[in-house]
mmCIF file of C-alpha atoms in Angstrom:
data_model
loop_
_atom_site.group_PDB
_atom_site.id
_atom_site.type_symbol
_atom_site.label_atom_id
_atom_site.label_comp_id
_atom_site.label_asym_id
_atom_site.label_seq_id
_atom_site.Cartn_x
_atom_site.Cartn_y
_atom_site.Cartn_z
ATOM 1 C CA SER A 1 0.000 0.000 0.000
ATOM 2 C CA PHE A 2 2.725 2.464 -0.831
ATOM 3 C CA PHE A 3 2.622 5.166 -3.472
ATOM 4 C CA LEU A 4 5.222 4.860 -6.205
ATOM 5 C CA PHE A 5 5.491 6.453 -9.560
ATOM 6 C CA PRO A 6 3.703 4.198 -12.039
ATOM 7 C CA PHE A 7 6.551 4.555 -14.540
ATOM 8 C CA PHE A 8 8.891 2.478 -12.379
ATOM 9 C CA PRO A 9 7.136 -0.799 -11.557
ATOM 10 C CA ALA A 10 10.239 -2.775 -10.519
ATOM 11 C CA CYS A 11 10.277 -1.573 -6.926
ATOM 12 C CA VAL A 12 11.028 -3.924 -4.081
ATOM 13 C CA SER A 13 10.578 -3.709 -0.343
ATOM 14 C CA ILE A 14 13.514 -4.332 1.949
ATOM 15 C CA GLY A 15 14.243 -3.914 5.620
ATOM 16 C CA SER A 16 11.582 -1.733 7.188
ATOM 17 C CA GLY A 17 9.146 -2.426 4.387
ATOM 18 C CA HIS A 18 9.874 0.864 2.676
ATOM 19 C CA PRO A 19 10.313 0.356 -1.021
ATOM 20 C CA VAL A 20 13.662 0.853 -2.605
ATOM 21 C CA CYS A 21 13.748 1.120 -6.334
ATOM 22 C CA ARG A 22 16.607 0.142 -8.547
ATOM 23 C CA LYS A 23 15.446 2.457 -11.301
ATOM 24 C CA LYS A 24 16.445 6.093 -11.392
ATOM 25 C CA GLY A 25 13.663 8.521 -10.537
ATOM 26 C CA CYS A 26 11.491 6.260 -8.405
ATOM 27 C CA PHE A 27 11.059 7.282 -4.810
ATOM 28 C CA PHE A 28 9.097 6.555 -1.692
ATOM 29 C CA MET A 29 7.200 9.301 0.066
ATOM 30 C CA ILE A 30 5.822 9.614 3.566
ATOM 31 C CA PHE A 31 2.914 12.062 3.662
ATOM 32 C CA ASN A 32 2.920 14.360 6.688
ATOM 33 C CA LEU A 33 -0.516 15.035 8.163
ATOM 34 C CA LEU A 34 -1.765 17.853 10.342
ATOM 35 C CA ILE A 35 -5.017 17.079 12.190
ATOM 36 C CA VAL A 36 -7.056 20.177 13.158
ATOM 37 C CA ASP A 37 -10.160 20.048 15.366
ATOM 38 C CA ASP A 38 -11.248 21.971 18.447
ATOM 39 C CA GLU A 39 -12.545 18.788 20.063
ATOM 40 C CA ALA A 40 -9.689 16.884 21.734
ATOM 41 C CA PRO A 41 -11.347 13.430 21.453
ATOM 42 C CA ILE A 42 -11.745 13.875 17.688
ATOM 43 C CA ARG A 43 -8.123 15.056 17.297
ATOM 44 C CA LYS A 44 -6.921 12.112 19.329
ATOM 45 C CA GLY A 45 -9.159 9.662 17.501
ATOM 46 C CA LEU A 46 -8.069 10.823 14.047
ATOM 47 C CA SER A 47 -4.395 10.861 14.968
ATOM 48 C CA GLU A 48 -4.243 7.620 16.981
ATOM 49 C CA TYR A 49 -7.178 5.406 15.936
ATOM 50 C CA ILE A 50 -6.077 5.080 12.325
ATOM 51 C CA LYS A 51 -2.764 3.320 11.675
ATOM 52 C CA TRP A 52 -1.535 6.007 9.308
ATOM 53 C CA GLU A 53 1.779 4.272 8.680
ATOM 54 C CA ASP A 54 -0.168 1.564 6.819
ATOM 55 C CA TYR A 55 -1.035 4.280 4.276
ATOM 56 C CA ASP A 56 2.440 5.868 4.135
ATOM 57 C CA CYS A 57 1.288 8.763 6.294
ATOM 58 C CA LYS A 58 2.507 10.213 9.550
ATOM 59 C CA VAL A 59 0.692 12.624 11.860
ATOM 60 C CA VAL A 60 3.388 15.195 12.541
ATOM 61 C CA ALA A 61 1.196 17.628 14.474
ATOM 62 C CA THR A 62 -2.287 18.371 15.749
ATOM 63 C CA ALA A 63 -3.933 21.737 16.293
ATOM 64 C CA ASN A 64 -7.081 22.890 18.099
ATOM 65 C CA ASN A 65 -7.985 25.774 15.730
ATOM 66 C CA GLY A 66 -6.932 27.401 12.477
ATOM 67 C CA GLU A 67 -4.497 29.856 14.073
ATOM 68 C CA ASP A 68 -2.737 27.028 15.897
ATOM 69 C CA ALA A 69 -2.698 25.098 12.593
ATOM 70 C CA ILE A 70 -0.968 27.963 10.768
ATOM 71 C CA THR A 71 1.754 27.932 13.418
ATOM 72 C CA LYS A 72 2.156 24.154 12.999
ATOM 73 C CA ILE A 73 2.250 24.520 9.202
ATOM 74 C CA ASN A 74 5.076 27.038 9.511
ATOM 75 C CA GLU A 75 6.988 24.788 11.926
ATOM 76 C CA ASN A 76 6.578 21.467 10.074
ATOM 77 C CA ASP A 77 6.765 20.012 6.587
ATOM 78 C CA ILE A 78 3.052 19.324 6.030
ATOM 79 C CA ASN A 79 1.567 17.655 2.935
ATOM 80 C CA ILE A 80 -2.063 17.220 4.014
ATOM 81 C CA VAL A 81 -4.293 19.074 6.483
ATOM 82 C CA LEU A 82 -7.365 17.258 7.783
ATOM 83 C CA THR A 83 -9.528 19.924 9.429
ATOM 84 C CA ASP A 84 -12.894 20.587 10.997
ATOM 85 C CA VAL A 85 -14.901 23.608 9.790
ATOM 86 C CA LYS A 86 -16.355 25.135 12.969
ATOM 87 C CA MET A 87 -13.572 26.130 15.374
ATOM 88 C CA PRO A 88 -12.784 29.176 17.511
ATOM 89 C CA LEU A 89 -10.369 31.941 16.422
ATOM 90 C CA LEU A 90 -9.986 30.749 12.820
ATOM 91 C CA ASP A 91 -12.325 28.196 11.279
ATOM 92 C CA GLY A 92 -11.512 25.522 8.707
ATOM 93 C CA ILE A 93 -12.600 27.677 5.764
ATOM 94 C CA GLY A 94 -10.302 30.491 6.937
ATOM 95 C CA LEU A 95 -7.508 27.943 7.289
ATOM 96 C CA ALA A 96 -8.198 26.618 3.772
ATOM 97 C CA LYS A 97 -8.040 30.203 2.481
ATOM 98 C CA TYR A 98 -4.691 30.778 4.217
ATOM 99 C CA ILE A 99 -3.286 27.547 2.777
ATOM 100 C CA HIS A 100 -4.602 28.355 -0.715
ATOM 101 C CA GLU A 101 -2.988 31.801 -0.649
ATOM 102 C CA ASN A 102 0.263 30.945 1.147
ATOM 103 C CA ARG A 103 0.973 27.217 0.831
ATOM 104 C CA PRO A 104 -0.848 25.873 -2.243
ATOM 105 C CA ASP A 105 1.385 22.779 -2.127
ATOM 106 C CA ILE A 106 -0.570 21.562 0.926
ATOM 107 C CA ALA A 107 -3.754 19.574 0.300
ATOM 108 C CA VAL A 108 -6.782 20.242 2.526
ATOM 109 C CA ILE A 109 -9.465 17.762 3.534
ATOM 110 C CA ILE A 110 -12.416 19.176 5.435
ATOM 111 C CA LEU A 111 -14.301 16.988 7.883
ATOM 112 C CA SER A 112 -17.464 18.838 8.852
ATOM 113 C CA GLY A 113 -20.737 18.371 10.636
ATOM 114 C CA TYR A 114 -22.241 21.027 8.370
ATOM 115 C CA SER A 115 -23.686 20.205 4.971
ATOM 116 C CA GLU A 116 -24.702 23.798 4.211
ATOM 117 C CA PHE A 117 -24.003 24.822 0.640
ATOM 118 C CA GLU A 118 -22.096 27.949 1.658
ATOM 119 C CA TYR A 119 -19.388 25.885 3.366
ATOM 120 C CA ALA A 120 -19.035 23.607 0.361
ATOM 121 C CA ARG A 121 -18.902 26.583 -2.008
ATOM 122 C CA SER A 122 -16.165 28.216 0.051
ATOM 123 C CA ALA A 123 -14.272 24.931 0.154
ATOM 124 C CA ILE A 124 -14.358 24.751 -3.651
ATOM 125 C CA GLN A 125 -13.198 28.371 -3.908
ATOM 126 C CA TYR A 126 -10.091 27.518 -1.855
ATOM 127 C CA HIS A 127 -9.354 24.268 -3.747
ATOM 128 C CA VAL A 128 -10.155 21.929 -0.870
ATOM 129 C CA SER A 129 -9.369 18.392 -2.033
ATOM 130 C CA GLN A 130 -12.145 16.596 -0.146
ATOM 131 C CA TYR A 131 -15.197 17.611 1.909
ATOM 132 C CA LEU A 132 -16.408 14.842 4.225
ATOM 133 C CA LEU A 133 -19.514 15.057 6.380
ATOM 134 C CA LYS A 134 -19.456 13.926 10.009
ATOM 135 C CA PRO A 135 -19.921 11.353 11.134
ATOM 136 C CA ALA A 136 -17.496 9.981 8.551
ATOM 137 C CA SER A 137 -16.407 6.398 8.820
ATOM 138 C CA LYS A 138 -12.787 5.411 9.277
ATOM 139 C CA ASP A 139 -12.858 3.967 5.744
ATOM 140 C CA GLN A 140 -14.154 7.254 4.285
ATOM 141 C CA VAL A 141 -11.383 9.240 5.966
ATOM 142 C CA ILE A 142 -8.732 6.756 4.821
ATOM 143 C CA ALA A 143 -10.106 6.737 1.264
ATOM 144 C CA ALA A 144 -10.034 10.546 1.128
ATOM 145 C CA VAL A 145 -6.447 10.690 2.393
ATOM 146 C CA LYS A 146 -5.330 7.947 -0.002
ATOM 147 C CA GLU A 147 -6.912 9.786 -2.944
ATOM 148 C CA VAL A 148 -5.134 12.996 -1.976
ATOM 149 C CA CYS A 149 -1.831 11.116 -1.610
ATOM 150 C CA GLU A 150 -2.252 9.684 -5.096
ATOM 151 C CA LYS A 151 -2.902 13.175 -6.488
ATOM 152 C CA ILE A 152 0.253 14.474 -4.793
ATOM 153 C CA VAL A 153 2.323 11.638 -6.257
ATOM 154 C CA THR A 154 0.870 12.237 -9.723
ATOM 155 C CA SER A 155 1.624 15.936 -9.469
ATOM 156 C CA LYS A 156 5.207 15.295 -8.326
ATOM 157 C CA SER A 157 5.625 12.705 -11.064
ATOM 158 C CA ASN A 158 4.443 15.148 -13.715
ATOM 159 C CA THR A 159 6.801 17.802 -12.349
ATOM 160 C CA ARG A 160 9.732 15.371 -12.444
ATOM 161 C CA ILE A 161 8.911 14.352 -16.002
ATOM 162 C CA LYS A 162 8.772 17.995 -17.092
ATOM 163 C CA GLU A 163 12.070 18.717 -15.348
ATOM 164 C CA SER A 164 13.639 15.675 -16.977
ATOM 165 C CA GLU A 165 12.371 16.708 -20.420
ATOM 166 C CA LEU A 166 13.662 20.249 -19.880
ATOM 167 C CA ALA A 167 17.096 18.962 -18.826
ATOM 168 C CA PHE A 168 17.203 16.729 -21.920
ATOM 169 C CA LEU A 169 16.296 19.635 -24.195
ATOM 170 C CA LYS A 170 18.960 21.843 -22.597
ATOM 171 C CA ASP A 171 21.537 19.083 -23.109
ATOM 172 C CA GLN A 172 20.527 18.763 -26.762
ATOM 173 C CA LEU A 173 20.573 22.502 -27.396
ATOM 174 C CA PHE A 174 23.879 23.256 -25.710
ATOM 175 C CA GLN A 175 26.012 20.392 -27.019
#
């Protein structure tokens, strides 16, 4: 259940179970999660109840509101934020806006008890990757995170291919 670039299928697992590829350009990625919710039991449940390492993820921080989350984002290398909508100080939509404007490389998944259209519309405006309604099952949360991880890998793969093509063209032009 690890995410590898599809162009390099000859990857093998050794030692800790992390894949090591013998082909140039293939790599293994751990996705760093930030869990944001003002309710401590939900934060704890999301960070400890799911065995994130089985999905090549690691919870590197938790936060109890959007302002706390921004601090954690600036202190850690975060790939994915899983956040509630309704929180004090700065809500999940405000956090999504901050991430969209300042750290567009971070994917946002909203987990909300509110199905109101206005929240969903705002989430779309700020390029939120997934919008899950509470109560969401463990499988729904995992599926959303896995889908986002796959999108990140695809994006990085496309970037690497473009960089490789550019390097090749430069080599050809400046020979």
